[in-house]
Amino acid sequence: MSRKRVCVLISGRGSNLQALLDAEQDAYEIVLVVSNVPGAGGLARARAAGVEALTLDHKPFGKDREAFERELNALLRARHVELIALAGFMRVLTPYFVNAWAGRLINIHPSLLPKFPGTKTHERALAAGESEHGCSVHLVTEEVDAGEILGQARMPISADDTPDSLAARVLTLEHELYPRCLAEYARHLR
Ligand code: GRF
Protein backbone atom coordinates (compact mmCIF):
# COMPACT_ATOMS: atom_id res chain seq x y z
CA MET A 1 0.00 0.00 0.00
CA SER A 2 1.40 3.40 -0.93
CA ARG A 3 1.47 6.14 1.65
CA LYS A 4 -1.06 8.94 1.16
CA ARG A 5 0.49 12.28 0.27
CA VAL A 6 -0.53 14.74 2.97
CA CYS A 7 -0.32 18.53 3.20
CA VAL A 8 -0.59 20.10 6.64
CA LEU A 9 -1.97 23.65 6.79
CA ILE A 10 -0.88 25.74 9.77
CA SER A 11 -0.95 29.28 11.08
CA GLY A 12 1.16 29.03 14.23
CA ARG A 13 3.47 27.06 16.49
CA GLY A 14 2.69 23.70 14.90
CA SER A 15 2.78 21.35 17.86
CA ASN A 16 0.16 19.15 16.18
CA LEU A 17 2.18 19.26 12.96
CA GLN A 18 5.14 18.01 15.01
CA ALA A 19 3.08 15.14 16.38
CA LEU A 20 1.97 14.24 12.84
CA LEU A 21 5.58 14.36 11.61
CA ASP A 22 6.84 12.26 14.52
CA ALA A 23 4.18 9.61 13.97
CA GLU A 24 4.60 9.19 10.19
CA GLN A 25 4.62 5.51 9.35
CA ASP A 26 3.15 3.39 6.59
CA ALA A 27 -0.20 5.17 6.13
CA TYR A 28 0.77 8.74 5.26
CA GLU A 29 3.66 10.94 4.25
CA ILE A 30 3.72 14.69 4.84
CA VAL A 31 4.94 16.14 1.56
CA LEU A 32 4.11 19.80 2.11
CA VAL A 33 3.39 22.27 4.90
CA VAL A 34 1.77 25.61 4.09
CA SER A 35 1.31 28.49 6.50
CA ASN A 36 -0.86 31.52 5.81
CA VAL A 37 1.14 33.39 8.45
CA PRO A 38 4.74 34.36 7.61
CA GLY A 39 7.22 33.14 10.23
CA ALA A 40 4.84 30.62 11.84
CA GLY A 41 6.80 28.35 14.16
CA GLY A 42 5.57 25.23 12.41
CA LEU A 43 7.47 26.14 9.22
CA ALA A 44 10.79 25.57 10.99
CA ARG A 45 9.53 22.27 12.37
CA ALA A 46 8.68 21.10 8.84
CA ARG A 47 12.06 22.15 7.43
CA ALA A 48 13.86 20.45 10.32
CA ALA A 49 12.06 17.27 9.28
CA GLY A 50 13.10 17.75 5.66
CA VAL A 51 9.60 18.64 4.48
CA GLU A 52 8.90 21.41 1.98
CA ALA A 53 7.44 24.38 3.88
CA LEU A 54 5.86 27.37 2.16
CA THR A 55 4.20 30.58 3.23
CA LEU A 56 1.10 31.69 1.37
CA ASP A 57 0.17 34.95 3.05
CA HIS A 58 -3.55 35.62 2.78
CA LYS A 59 -3.15 39.38 3.29
CA PRO A 60 -2.25 40.36 -0.30
CA PHE A 61 -5.50 38.70 -1.40
CA GLY A 62 -7.55 41.08 0.75
CA LYS A 63 -11.17 40.01 1.03
CA ASP A 64 -10.93 37.64 -1.93
CA ARG A 65 -10.80 34.36 -0.01
CA GLU A 66 -11.30 32.29 -3.12
CA ALA A 67 -8.31 33.86 -4.88
CA PHE A 68 -6.15 32.80 -1.91
CA GLU A 69 -7.65 29.32 -2.06
CA ARG A 70 -7.14 28.98 -5.82
CA GLU A 71 -3.45 29.69 -5.27
CA LEU A 72 -3.34 27.19 -2.41
CA ASN A 73 -5.16 24.63 -4.53
CA ALA A 74 -2.59 25.02 -7.31
CA LEU A 75 0.26 24.34 -4.84
CA LEU A 76 -1.51 21.22 -3.61
CA ARG A 77 -2.37 19.84 -7.04
CA ALA A 78 1.16 20.46 -8.32
CA ARG A 79 2.47 18.21 -5.54
CA HIS A 80 -0.19 15.53 -6.01
CA VAL A 81 -1.49 15.98 -2.48
CA GLU A 82 -4.21 13.44 -1.62
CA LEU A 83 -5.24 14.50 1.86
CA ILE A 84 -5.10 17.78 3.81
CA ALA A 85 -4.75 18.02 7.59
CA LEU A 86 -5.57 21.36 9.18
CA ALA A 87 -3.48 21.86 12.30
CA GLY A 88 -4.12 25.22 13.92
CA PHE A 89 -4.99 26.77 10.56
CA MET A 90 -6.84 29.93 11.47
CA ARG A 91 -8.67 30.71 8.22
CA VAL A 92 -12.23 29.69 7.52
CA LEU A 93 -12.29 27.96 4.14
CA THR A 94 -14.96 28.78 1.54
CA PRO A 95 -17.37 26.24 0.00
CA TYR A 96 -15.21 26.37 -3.15
CA PHE A 97 -12.21 24.87 -1.35
CA VAL A 98 -14.12 22.62 1.03
CA ASN A 99 -16.07 21.05 -1.81
CA ALA A 100 -12.98 20.68 -4.01
CA TRP A 101 -11.43 18.61 -1.19
CA ALA A 102 -14.58 16.92 0.14
CA GLY A 103 -13.67 13.79 2.09
CA ARG A 104 -9.99 14.71 1.90
CA LEU A 105 -9.87 17.58 4.38
CA ILE A 106 -9.65 16.94 8.10
CA ASN A 107 -9.24 19.11 11.19
CA ILE A 108 -8.55 18.85 14.88
CA HIS A 109 -10.69 20.90 17.22
CA PRO A 110 -10.16 21.42 20.97
CA SER A 111 -13.58 20.36 22.25
CA LEU A 112 -15.85 17.35 22.32
CA LEU A 113 -17.87 18.26 19.25
CA PRO A 114 -20.73 18.91 18.72
CA LYS A 115 -20.13 20.84 21.94
CA PHE A 116 -18.31 24.15 21.56
CA PRO A 117 -17.59 24.64 17.88
CA GLY A 118 -15.65 27.85 17.14
CA THR A 119 -13.21 29.61 19.47
CA LYS A 120 -12.57 29.87 23.23
CA THR A 121 -13.57 26.26 23.78
CA HIS A 122 -11.83 25.88 27.15
CA GLU A 123 -13.43 28.99 28.63
CA ARG A 124 -16.82 27.88 27.37
CA ALA A 125 -16.49 24.33 28.71
CA LEU A 126 -15.69 25.74 32.18
CA ALA A 127 -18.49 28.32 32.03
CA ALA A 128 -20.96 25.60 31.05
CA GLY A 129 -20.01 23.53 34.10
CA GLU A 130 -18.94 20.54 31.99
CA SER A 131 -17.54 17.56 33.85
CA GLU A 132 -15.45 16.44 30.88
CA HIS A 133 -13.66 17.98 27.94
CA GLY A 134 -11.37 16.90 25.14
CA CYS A 135 -10.72 17.13 21.43
CA SER A 136 -12.19 15.90 18.15
CA VAL A 137 -10.81 15.04 14.74
CA HIS A 138 -13.42 15.62 12.06
CA LEU A 139 -14.00 15.99 8.36
CA VAL A 140 -14.28 19.60 7.22
CA THR A 141 -17.54 20.63 5.61
CA GLU A 142 -19.09 23.98 4.76
CA GLU A 143 -20.43 24.46 8.27
CA VAL A 144 -17.59 25.22 10.70
CA ASP A 145 -16.61 22.32 13.01
CA ALA A 146 -19.70 20.30 12.00
CA GLY A 147 -18.37 17.53 9.73
CA GLU A 148 -18.32 13.82 10.52
CA ILE A 149 -16.35 13.05 13.67
CA LEU A 150 -13.50 10.60 13.03
CA GLY A 151 -12.27 10.32 16.60
CA GLN A 152 -12.34 11.92 20.03
CA ALA A 153 -10.24 11.88 23.19
CA ARG A 154 -11.75 12.87 26.51
CA MET A 155 -10.62 13.78 30.02
CA PRO A 156 -12.33 14.85 33.27
CA ILE A 157 -12.49 18.52 34.28
CA SER A 158 -11.56 19.13 37.91
CA ALA A 159 -12.68 21.91 40.23
CA ASP A 160 -9.37 23.77 40.09
CA ASP A 161 -9.03 23.70 36.28
CA THR A 162 -8.52 26.99 34.41
CA PRO A 163 -8.70 27.66 30.66
CA ASP A 164 -4.90 27.37 30.57
CA SER A 165 -4.75 24.08 32.44
CA LEU A 166 -7.45 22.64 30.19
CA ALA A 167 -5.67 23.90 27.08
CA ALA A 168 -2.44 22.19 28.14
CA ARG A 169 -4.08 18.86 28.90
CA VAL A 170 -6.25 18.90 25.77
CA LEU A 171 -3.17 19.64 23.66
CA THR A 172 -1.48 16.52 25.02
CA LEU A 173 -4.55 14.52 24.00
CA GLU A 174 -4.53 16.14 20.55
CA HIS A 175 -0.96 15.03 19.94
CA GLU A 176 -1.95 11.42 20.50
CA LEU A 177 -5.36 11.53 18.78
CA TYR A 178 -4.52 13.37 15.57
CA PRO A 179 -1.77 11.09 14.20
CA ARG A 180 -3.86 8.04 15.06
CA CYS A 181 -6.96 9.37 13.26
CA LEU A 182 -5.00 10.67 10.28
CA ALA A 183 -3.28 7.31 9.82
CA GLU A 184 -6.55 5.42 10.17
CA TYR A 185 -8.31 7.68 7.68
CA ALA A 186 -5.42 7.62 5.21
CA ARG A 187 -5.31 3.84 5.35
CA HIS A 188 -8.93 3.59 4.16
CA LEU A 189 -8.87 6.39 1.62
CA ARG A 190 -8.80 5.35 -2.01
C1 GRF B 1 -4.84 23.26 18.64
O1 GRF B 1 -5.41 23.44 19.90
C2 GRF B 1 -5.89 22.82 17.66
O2 GRF B 1 -6.88 22.01 18.24
C3 GRF B 1 -6.50 24.11 17.23
O3 GRF B 1 -5.42 25.02 17.15
C4 GRF B 1 -4.38 24.60 18.05
C5 GRF B 1 -3.14 24.47 17.24
O4 GRF B 1 -2.00 24.26 18.02
N1 GRF B 1 -7.21 23.92 15.98
P1 GRF B 1 -0.62 23.88 17.33
O5 GRF B 1 -0.27 24.99 16.35
O6 GRF B 1 -0.80 22.56 16.64
O7 GRF B 1 0.37 23.81 18.45
Short mmCIF file of C-alpha atoms and ligand atoms in Angstrom, two decimals, residues 12-17 87-88 107-110 171 174, ligand 1:
data_model
loop_
_atom_site.label_atom_id
_atom_site.label_comp_id
_atom_site.label_asym_id
_atom_site.label_seq_id
_atom_site.Cartn_x
_atom_site.Cartn_y
_atom_site.Cartn_z
CA GLY A 12 1.16 29.03 14.23
CA ARG A 13 3.47 27.06 16.49
CA GLY A 14 2.69 23.70 14.90
CA SER A 15 2.78 21.35 17.86
CA ASN A 16 0.16 19.15 16.18
CA LEU A 17 2.18 19.26 12.96
CA ALA A 87 -3.48 21.86 12.30
CA GLY A 88 -4.12 25.22 13.92
CA ASN A 107 -9.24 19.11 11.19
CA ILE A 108 -8.55 18.85 14.88
CA HIS A 109 -10.69 20.90 17.22
CA PRO A 110 -10.16 21.42 20.97
CA LEU A 171 -3.17 19.64 23.66
CA GLU A 174 -4.53 16.14 20.55
C1 GRF B 1 -4.84 23.26 18.64
O1 GRF B 1 -5.41 23.44 19.90
C2 GRF B 1 -5.89 22.82 17.66
O2 GRF B 1 -6.88 22.01 18.24
C3 GRF B 1 -6.50 24.11 17.23
O3 GRF B 1 -5.42 25.02 17.15
C4 GRF B 1 -4.38 24.60 18.05
C5 GRF B 1 -3.14 24.47 17.24
O4 GRF B 1 -2.00 24.26 18.02
N1 GRF B 1 -7.21 23.92 15.98
P1 GRF B 1 -0.62 23.88 17.33
O5 GRF B 1 -0.27 24.99 16.35
O6 GRF B 1 -0.80 22.56 16.64
O7 GRF B 1 0.37 23.81 18.45
#
